[in-house]
mmCIF file of C-alpha atoms in Angstrom:
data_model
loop_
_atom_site.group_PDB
_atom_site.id
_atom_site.type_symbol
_atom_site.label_atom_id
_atom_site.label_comp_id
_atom_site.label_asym_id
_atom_site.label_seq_id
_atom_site.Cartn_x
_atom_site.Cartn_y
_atom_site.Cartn_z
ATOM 1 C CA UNK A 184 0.000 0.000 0.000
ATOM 2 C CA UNK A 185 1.209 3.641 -1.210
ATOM 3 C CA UNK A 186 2.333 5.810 1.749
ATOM 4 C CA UNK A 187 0.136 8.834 2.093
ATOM 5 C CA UNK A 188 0.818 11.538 0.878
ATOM 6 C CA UNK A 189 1.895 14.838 2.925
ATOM 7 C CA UNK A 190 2.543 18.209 0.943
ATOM 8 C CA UNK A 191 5.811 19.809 2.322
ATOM 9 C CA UNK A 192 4.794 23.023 4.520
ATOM 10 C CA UNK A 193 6.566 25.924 6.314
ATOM 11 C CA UNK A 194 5.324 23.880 9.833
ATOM 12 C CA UNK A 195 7.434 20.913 8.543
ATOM 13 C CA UNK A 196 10.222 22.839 7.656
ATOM 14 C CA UNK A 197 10.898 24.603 10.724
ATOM 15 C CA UNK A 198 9.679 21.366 12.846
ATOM 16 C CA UNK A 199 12.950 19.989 11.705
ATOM 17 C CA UNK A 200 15.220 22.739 12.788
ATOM 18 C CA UNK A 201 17.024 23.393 15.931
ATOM 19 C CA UNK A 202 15.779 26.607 18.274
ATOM 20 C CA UNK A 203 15.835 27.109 21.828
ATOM 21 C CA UNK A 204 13.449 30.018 21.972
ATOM 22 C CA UNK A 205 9.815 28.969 20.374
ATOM 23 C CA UNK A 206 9.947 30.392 16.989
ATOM 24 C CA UNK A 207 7.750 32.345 14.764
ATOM 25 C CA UNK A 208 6.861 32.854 10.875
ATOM 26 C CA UNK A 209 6.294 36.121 9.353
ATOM 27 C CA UNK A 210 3.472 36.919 7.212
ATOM 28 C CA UNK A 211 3.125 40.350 5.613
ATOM 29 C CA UNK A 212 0.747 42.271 3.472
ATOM 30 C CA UNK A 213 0.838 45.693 2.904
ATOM 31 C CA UNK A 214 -2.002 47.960 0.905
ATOM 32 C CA UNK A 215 -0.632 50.049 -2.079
ATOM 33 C CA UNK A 216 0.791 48.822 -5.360
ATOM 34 C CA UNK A 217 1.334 45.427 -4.854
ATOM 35 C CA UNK A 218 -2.500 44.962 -3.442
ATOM 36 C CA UNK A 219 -4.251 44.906 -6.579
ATOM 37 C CA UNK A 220 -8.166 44.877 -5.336
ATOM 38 C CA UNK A 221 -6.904 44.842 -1.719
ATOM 39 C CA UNK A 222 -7.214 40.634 -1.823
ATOM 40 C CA UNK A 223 -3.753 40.336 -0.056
ATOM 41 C CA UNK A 224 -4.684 42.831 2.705
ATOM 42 C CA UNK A 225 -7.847 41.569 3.079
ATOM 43 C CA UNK A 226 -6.640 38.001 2.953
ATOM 44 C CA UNK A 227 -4.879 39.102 6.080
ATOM 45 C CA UNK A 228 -7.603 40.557 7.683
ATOM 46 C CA UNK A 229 -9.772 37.872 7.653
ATOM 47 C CA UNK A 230 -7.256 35.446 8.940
ATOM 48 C CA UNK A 231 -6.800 37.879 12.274
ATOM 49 C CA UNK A 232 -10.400 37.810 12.333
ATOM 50 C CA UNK A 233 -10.376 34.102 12.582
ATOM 51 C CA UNK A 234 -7.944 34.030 14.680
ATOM 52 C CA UNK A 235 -7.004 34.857 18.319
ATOM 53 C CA UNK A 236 -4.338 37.414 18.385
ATOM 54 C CA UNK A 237 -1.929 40.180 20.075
ATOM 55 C CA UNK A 238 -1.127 43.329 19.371
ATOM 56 C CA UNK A 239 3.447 43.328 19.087
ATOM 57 C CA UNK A 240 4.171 46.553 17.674
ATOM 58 C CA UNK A 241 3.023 49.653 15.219
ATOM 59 C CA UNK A 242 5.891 51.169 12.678
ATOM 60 C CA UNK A 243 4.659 54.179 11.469
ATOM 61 C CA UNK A 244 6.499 57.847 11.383
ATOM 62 C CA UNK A 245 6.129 60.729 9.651
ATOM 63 C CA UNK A 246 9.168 60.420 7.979
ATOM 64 C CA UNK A 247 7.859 57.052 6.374
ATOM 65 C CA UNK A 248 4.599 58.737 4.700
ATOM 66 C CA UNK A 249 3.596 61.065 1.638
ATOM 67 C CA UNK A 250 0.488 62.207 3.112
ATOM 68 C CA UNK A 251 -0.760 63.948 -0.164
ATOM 69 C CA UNK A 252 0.281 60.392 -1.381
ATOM 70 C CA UNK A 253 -1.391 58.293 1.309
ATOM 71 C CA UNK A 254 -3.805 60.384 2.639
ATOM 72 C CA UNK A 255 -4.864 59.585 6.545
ATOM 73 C CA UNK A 256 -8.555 58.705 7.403
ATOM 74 C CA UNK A 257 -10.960 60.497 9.600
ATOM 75 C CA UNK A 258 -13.991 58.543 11.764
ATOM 76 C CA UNK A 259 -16.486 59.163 14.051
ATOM 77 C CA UNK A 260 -16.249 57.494 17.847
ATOM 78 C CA UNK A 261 -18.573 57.774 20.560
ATOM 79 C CA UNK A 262 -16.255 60.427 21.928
ATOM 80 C CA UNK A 263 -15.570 62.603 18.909
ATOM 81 C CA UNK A 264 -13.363 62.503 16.054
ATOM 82 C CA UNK A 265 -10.269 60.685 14.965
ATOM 83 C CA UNK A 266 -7.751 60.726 13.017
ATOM 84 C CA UNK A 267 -6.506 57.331 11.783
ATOM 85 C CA UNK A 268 -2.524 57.829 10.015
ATOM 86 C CA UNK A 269 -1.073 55.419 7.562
ATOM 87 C CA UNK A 270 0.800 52.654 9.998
ATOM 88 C CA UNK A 271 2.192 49.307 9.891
ATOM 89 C CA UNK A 272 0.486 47.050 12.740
ATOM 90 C CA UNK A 273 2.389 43.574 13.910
ATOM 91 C CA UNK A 274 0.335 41.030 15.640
ATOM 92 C CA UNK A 275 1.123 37.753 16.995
ATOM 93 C CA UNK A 276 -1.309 34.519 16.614
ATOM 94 C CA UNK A 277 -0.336 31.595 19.069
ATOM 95 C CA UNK A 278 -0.366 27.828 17.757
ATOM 96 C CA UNK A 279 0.720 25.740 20.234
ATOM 97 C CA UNK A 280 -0.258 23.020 18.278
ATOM 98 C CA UNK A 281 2.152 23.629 15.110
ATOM 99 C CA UNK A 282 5.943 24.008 15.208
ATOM 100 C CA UNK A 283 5.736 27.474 15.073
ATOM 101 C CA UNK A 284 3.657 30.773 16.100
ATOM 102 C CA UNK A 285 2.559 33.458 13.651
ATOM 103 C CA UNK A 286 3.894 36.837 13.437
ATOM 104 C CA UNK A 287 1.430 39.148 11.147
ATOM 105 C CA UNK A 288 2.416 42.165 9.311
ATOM 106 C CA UNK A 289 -0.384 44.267 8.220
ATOM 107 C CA UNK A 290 0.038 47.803 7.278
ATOM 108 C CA UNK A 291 0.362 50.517 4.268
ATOM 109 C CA UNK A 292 3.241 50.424 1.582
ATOM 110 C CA UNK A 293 6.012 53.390 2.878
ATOM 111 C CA UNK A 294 6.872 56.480 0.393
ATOM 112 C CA UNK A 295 9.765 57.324 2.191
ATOM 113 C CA UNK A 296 12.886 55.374 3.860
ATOM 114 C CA UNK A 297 12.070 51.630 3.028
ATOM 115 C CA UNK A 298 14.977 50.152 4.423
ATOM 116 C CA UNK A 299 14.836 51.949 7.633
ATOM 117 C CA UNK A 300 11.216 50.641 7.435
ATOM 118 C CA UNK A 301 12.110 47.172 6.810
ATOM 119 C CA UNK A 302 14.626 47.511 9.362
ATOM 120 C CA UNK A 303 12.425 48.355 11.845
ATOM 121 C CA UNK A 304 10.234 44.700 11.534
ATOM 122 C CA UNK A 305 13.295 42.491 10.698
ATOM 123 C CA UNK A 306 13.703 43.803 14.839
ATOM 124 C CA UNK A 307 10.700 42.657 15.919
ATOM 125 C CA UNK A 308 10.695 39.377 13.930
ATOM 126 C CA UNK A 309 13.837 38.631 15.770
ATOM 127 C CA UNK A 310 12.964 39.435 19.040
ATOM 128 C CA UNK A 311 10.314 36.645 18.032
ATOM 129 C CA UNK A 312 12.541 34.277 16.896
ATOM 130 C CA UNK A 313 11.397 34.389 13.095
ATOM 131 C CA UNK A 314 12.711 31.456 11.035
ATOM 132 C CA UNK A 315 10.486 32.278 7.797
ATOM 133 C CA UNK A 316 8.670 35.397 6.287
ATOM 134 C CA UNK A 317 5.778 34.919 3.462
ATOM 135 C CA UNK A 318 4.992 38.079 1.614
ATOM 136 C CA UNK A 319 1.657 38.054 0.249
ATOM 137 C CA UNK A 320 0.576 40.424 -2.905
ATOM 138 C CA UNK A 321 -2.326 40.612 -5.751
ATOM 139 C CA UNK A 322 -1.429 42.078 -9.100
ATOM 140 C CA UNK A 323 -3.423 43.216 -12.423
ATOM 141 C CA UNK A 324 -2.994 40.855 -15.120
ATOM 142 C CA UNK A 325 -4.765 39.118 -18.147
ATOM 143 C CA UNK A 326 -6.271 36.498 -17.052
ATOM 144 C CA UNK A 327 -10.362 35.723 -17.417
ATOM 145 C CA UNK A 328 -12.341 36.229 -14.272
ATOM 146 C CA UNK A 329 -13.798 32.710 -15.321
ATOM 147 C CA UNK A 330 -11.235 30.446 -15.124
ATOM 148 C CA UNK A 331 -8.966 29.215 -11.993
ATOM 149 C CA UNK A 332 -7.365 32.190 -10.411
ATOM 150 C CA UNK A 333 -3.335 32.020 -11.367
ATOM 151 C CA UNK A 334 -1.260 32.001 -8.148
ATOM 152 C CA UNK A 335 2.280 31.058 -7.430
ATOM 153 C CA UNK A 336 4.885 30.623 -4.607
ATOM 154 C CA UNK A 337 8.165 31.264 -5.555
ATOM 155 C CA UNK A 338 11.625 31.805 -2.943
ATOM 156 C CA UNK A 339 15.264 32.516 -3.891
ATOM 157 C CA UNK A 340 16.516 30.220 -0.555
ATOM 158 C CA UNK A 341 17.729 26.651 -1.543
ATOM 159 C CA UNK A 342 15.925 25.531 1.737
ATOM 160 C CA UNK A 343 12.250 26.479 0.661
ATOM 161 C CA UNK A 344 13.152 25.579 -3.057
ATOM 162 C CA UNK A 345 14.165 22.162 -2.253
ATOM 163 C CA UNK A 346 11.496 21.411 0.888
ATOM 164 C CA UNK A 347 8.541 23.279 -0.765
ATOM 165 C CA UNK A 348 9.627 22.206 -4.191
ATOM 166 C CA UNK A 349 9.230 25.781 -5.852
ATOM 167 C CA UNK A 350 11.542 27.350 -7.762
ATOM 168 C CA UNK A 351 12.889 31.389 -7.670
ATOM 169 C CA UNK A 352 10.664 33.868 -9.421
ATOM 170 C CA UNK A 353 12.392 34.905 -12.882
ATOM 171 C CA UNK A 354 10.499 38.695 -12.333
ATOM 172 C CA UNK A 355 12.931 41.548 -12.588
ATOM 173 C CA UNK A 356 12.002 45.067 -12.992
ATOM 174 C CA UNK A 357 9.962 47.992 -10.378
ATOM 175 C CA UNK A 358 9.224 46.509 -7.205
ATOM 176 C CA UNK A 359 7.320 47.057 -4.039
ATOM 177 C CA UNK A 360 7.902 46.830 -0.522
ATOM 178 C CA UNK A 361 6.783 42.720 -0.028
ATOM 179 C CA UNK A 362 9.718 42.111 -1.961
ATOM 180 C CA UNK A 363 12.248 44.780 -0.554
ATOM 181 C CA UNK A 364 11.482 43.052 2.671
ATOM 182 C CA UNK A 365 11.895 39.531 1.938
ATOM 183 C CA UNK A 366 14.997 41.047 0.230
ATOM 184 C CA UNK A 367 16.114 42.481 3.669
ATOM 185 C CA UNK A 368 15.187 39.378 5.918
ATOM 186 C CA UNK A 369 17.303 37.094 3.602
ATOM 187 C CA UNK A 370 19.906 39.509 4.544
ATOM 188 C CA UNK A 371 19.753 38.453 8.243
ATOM 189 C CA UNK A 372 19.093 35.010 7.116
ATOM 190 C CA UNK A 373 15.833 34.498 7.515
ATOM 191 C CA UNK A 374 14.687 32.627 4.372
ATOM 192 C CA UNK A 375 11.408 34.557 2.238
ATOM 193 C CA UNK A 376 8.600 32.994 0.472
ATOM 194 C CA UNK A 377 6.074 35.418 -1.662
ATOM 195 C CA UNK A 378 2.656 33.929 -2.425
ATOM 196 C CA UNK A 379 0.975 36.206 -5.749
ATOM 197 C CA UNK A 380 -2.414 35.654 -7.115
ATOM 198 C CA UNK A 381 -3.585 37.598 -10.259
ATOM 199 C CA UNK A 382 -6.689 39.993 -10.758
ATOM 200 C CA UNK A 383 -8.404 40.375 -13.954
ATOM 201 C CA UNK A 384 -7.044 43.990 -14.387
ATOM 202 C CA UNK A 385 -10.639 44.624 -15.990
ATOM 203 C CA UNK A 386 -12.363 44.452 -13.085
ATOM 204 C CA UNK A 387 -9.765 45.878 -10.628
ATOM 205 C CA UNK A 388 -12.227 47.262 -8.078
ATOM 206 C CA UNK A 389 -12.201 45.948 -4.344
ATOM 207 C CA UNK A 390 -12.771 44.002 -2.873
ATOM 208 C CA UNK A 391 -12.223 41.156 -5.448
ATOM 209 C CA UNK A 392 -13.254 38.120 -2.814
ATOM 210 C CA UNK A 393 -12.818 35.654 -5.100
ATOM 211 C CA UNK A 394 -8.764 36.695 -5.774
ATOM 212 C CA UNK A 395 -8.940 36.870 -1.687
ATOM 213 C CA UNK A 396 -10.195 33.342 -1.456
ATOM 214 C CA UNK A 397 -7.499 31.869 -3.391
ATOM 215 C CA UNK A 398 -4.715 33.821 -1.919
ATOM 216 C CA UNK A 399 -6.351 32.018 1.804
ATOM 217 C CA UNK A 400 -6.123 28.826 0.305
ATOM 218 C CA UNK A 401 -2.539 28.878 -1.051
ATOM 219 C CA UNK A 402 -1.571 29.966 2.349
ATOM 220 C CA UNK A 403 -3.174 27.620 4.224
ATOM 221 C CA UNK A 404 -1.325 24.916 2.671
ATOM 222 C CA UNK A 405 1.631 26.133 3.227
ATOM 223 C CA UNK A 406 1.614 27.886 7.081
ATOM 224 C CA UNK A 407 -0.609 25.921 9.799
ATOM 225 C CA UNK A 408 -3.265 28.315 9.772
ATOM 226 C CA UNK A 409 -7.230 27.906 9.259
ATOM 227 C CA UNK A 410 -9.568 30.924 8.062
ATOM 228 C CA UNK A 411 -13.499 30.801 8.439
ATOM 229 C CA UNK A 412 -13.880 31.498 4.695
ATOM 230 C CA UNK A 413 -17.122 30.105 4.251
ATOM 231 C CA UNK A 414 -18.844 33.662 3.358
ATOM 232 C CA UNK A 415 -16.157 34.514 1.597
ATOM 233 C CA UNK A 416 -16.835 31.641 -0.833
ATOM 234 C CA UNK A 417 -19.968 32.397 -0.981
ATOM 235 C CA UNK A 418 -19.233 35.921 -1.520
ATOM 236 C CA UNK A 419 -16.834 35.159 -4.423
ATOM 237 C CA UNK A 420 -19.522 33.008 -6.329
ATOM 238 C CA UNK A 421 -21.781 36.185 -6.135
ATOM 239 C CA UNK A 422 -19.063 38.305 -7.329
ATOM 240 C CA UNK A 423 -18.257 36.048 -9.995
ATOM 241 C CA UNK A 424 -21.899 35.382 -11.018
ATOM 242 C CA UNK A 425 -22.101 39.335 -11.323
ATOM 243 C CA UNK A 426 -18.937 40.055 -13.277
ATOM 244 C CA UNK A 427 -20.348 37.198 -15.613
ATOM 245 C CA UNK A 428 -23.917 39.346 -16.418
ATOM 246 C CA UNK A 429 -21.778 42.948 -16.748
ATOM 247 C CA UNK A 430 -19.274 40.864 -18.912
ATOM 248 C CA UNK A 431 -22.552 39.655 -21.380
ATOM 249 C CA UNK A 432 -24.324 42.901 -21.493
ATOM 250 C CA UNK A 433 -21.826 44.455 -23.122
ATOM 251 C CA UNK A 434 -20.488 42.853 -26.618
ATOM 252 C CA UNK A 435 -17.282 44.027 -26.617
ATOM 253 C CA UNK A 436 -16.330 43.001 -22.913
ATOM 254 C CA UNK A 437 -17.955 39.702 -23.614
ATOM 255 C CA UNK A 438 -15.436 39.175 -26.692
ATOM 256 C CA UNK A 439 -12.181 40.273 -24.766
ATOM 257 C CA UNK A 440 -13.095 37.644 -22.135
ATOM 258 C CA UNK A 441 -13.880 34.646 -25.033
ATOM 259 C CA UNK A 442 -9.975 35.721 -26.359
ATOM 260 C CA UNK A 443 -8.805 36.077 -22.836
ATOM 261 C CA UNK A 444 -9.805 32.558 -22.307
ATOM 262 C CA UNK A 445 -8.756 31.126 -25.180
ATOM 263 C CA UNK A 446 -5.478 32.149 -24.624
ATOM 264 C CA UNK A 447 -5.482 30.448 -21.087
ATOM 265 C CA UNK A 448 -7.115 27.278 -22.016
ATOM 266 C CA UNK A 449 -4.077 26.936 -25.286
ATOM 267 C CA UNK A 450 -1.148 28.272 -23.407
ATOM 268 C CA UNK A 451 1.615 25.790 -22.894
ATOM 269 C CA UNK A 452 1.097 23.828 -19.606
ATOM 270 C CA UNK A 453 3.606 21.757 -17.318
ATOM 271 C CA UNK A 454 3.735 18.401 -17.950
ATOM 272 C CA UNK A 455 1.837 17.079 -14.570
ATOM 273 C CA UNK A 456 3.745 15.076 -12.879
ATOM 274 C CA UNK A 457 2.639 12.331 -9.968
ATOM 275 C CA UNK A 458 3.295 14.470 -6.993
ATOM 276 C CA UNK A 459 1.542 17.197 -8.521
ATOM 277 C CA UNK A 460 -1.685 15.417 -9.071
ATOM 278 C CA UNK A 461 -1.641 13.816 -5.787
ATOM 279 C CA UNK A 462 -1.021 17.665 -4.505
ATOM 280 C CA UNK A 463 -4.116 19.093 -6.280
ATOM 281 C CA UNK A 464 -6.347 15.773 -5.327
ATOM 282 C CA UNK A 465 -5.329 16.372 -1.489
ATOM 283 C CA UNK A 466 -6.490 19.955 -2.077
ATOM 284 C CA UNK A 467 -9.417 18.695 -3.827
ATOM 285 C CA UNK A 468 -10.261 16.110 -0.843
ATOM 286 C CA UNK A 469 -9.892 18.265 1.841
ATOM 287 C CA UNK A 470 -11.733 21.699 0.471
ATOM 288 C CA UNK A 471 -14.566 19.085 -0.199
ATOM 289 C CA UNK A 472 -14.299 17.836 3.611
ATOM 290 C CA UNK A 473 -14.344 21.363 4.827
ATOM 291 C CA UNK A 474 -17.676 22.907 2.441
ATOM 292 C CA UNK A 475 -19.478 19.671 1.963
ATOM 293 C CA UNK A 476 -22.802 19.456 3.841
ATOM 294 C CA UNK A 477 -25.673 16.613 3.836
ATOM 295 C CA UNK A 478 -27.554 18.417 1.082
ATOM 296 C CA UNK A 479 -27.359 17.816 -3.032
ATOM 297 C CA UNK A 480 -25.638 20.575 -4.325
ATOM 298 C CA UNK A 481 -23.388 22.209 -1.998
ATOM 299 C CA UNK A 482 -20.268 22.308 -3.408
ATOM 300 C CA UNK A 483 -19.199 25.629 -4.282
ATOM 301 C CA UNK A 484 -17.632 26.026 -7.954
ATOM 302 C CA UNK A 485 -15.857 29.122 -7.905
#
């Protein structure tokens, strides 16, 4: 009989190291340029959400912030008005029951001073014993809201490559600050993994839940984490349902969709391989354990 089959994870990776002081895996997201539909941010969001949690830190100057650029927010309280200024929040999620704890960057992409910025979380990370950071980020592309959303891991460290069996990202050109800081914490030794998914740049508004949902389930195959995402699936059907009637009431969207997915369905795709199919039927099996209920019909197809 086969053994079963376990997909390599950030939890096994570090379960296998040697550390003294429990340690801790980054994940950040930051809203800005590389948030495309704010699905990374929002990704984040709803794991703290679903999540116990502390509050570790806030980074956030002046010097840091355009404010014509990034403009601060005003709200109403029950005791008057506040002002709410562009910051970077860190928050830490226990898990005693995985080989490491979560350490959660959320925050707003800098103007000014990025490596002073980065700087400032590599210190908290290692005052938290941080053995792996995963950037998350959403970008415009063309791709057809009706087909699989594209996502991808990729790490320059010969430890993730060879345990996660990924490969480095070929991407060179502008950048933004997920990848400055996985940059930076490689520096200090800390190995980086960034997790993209792609938004159909035509309908770039947020939120764009169903870009969200896939980012949640990449990442929760790869960190031990679990998000209550079932309105969020069924809030990315409903999106997608609606995209699908604005996309057929108007001819010309309707055709740049048909050629957007005809060049998906005849592009050139990687010859599957048997660890890869037993990979997508474990993700198969266990999404269907976790939506499935008694009733005909309640799979979600997304």
């Amino acid at each position: 009989m086969n053994e079963e089959y376990h997909a390599p994870t950030l939890n096994s990776y570090i379960a296998k190291t040697q550390h003294e002081i429990r340690p801790t895996i980054v994940l950040a997201a930051f809203e800005g340029w590389n948030d495309a539909g704010s699905a990374a941010t929002d990704a984040v969001r709803l794991l703290l959400e679903s999540n116990a949690y502390e509050h570790v830190a806030t980074v956030g100057e002046d010097d840091f912030y355009d404010y014509q650029f990034t403009r601060p927010k005003t709200r109403r309280t029950g005791t008057g008005r506040v002002v709410e200024w562009p910051r970077t929040e860190i928050f830490k999620i226990l898990l005693p029951q995985a080989a490491a704890d979560l350490l959660v960057v959320l925050g707003v992409e800098p103007t000014f001073k990025w490596q002073t910025f980065c700087s400032r979380i590599i210190k908290v990370a290692q005052s938290h014993n941080a053995h792996a950071v995963v950037t998350l980020g959403a970008l415009l592309a063309d791709v057809p809201h009706t087909r699989p959303v594209p996502t991808s891991l990729a790490s320059d460290d010969p430890r993730f490559q060879e345990h996660l069996r990924i490969s480095a990202s070929t991407y060179e050109g502008p950048t933004g600050i997920p990848s400055v800081l996985g940059v930076e914490f490689e520096r200090y030794g800390i190995p980086s993994l960034s997790l993209w998914a792609q938004l159909s740049h035509y309908v770039a508004q947020s939120p764009s839940p169903r870009v969200q949902l896939a980012i949640i389930e990449l990442l929760e195959e790869v960190i031990p984490i679990s998000v209550l995402d079932q309105k969020l699936r069924e809030d990315a059907l409903a999106w997608k349902h609606g995209v699908d009637e604005l996309a057929a009431a108007d001819p010309d969207v309707a055709k740049y969709v048909e050629q957007l997915e005809q060049a998906t369905d005849t592009s050139e795709l990687p010859e599957a391989s048997g660890e890869s199919i037993a990979r997508e039927f474990e993700r198969y099996l266990r999404r269907r354990g976790k939506y499935r209920t008694d009733g005909p019909g309640s799979d979600f197809d997304i």
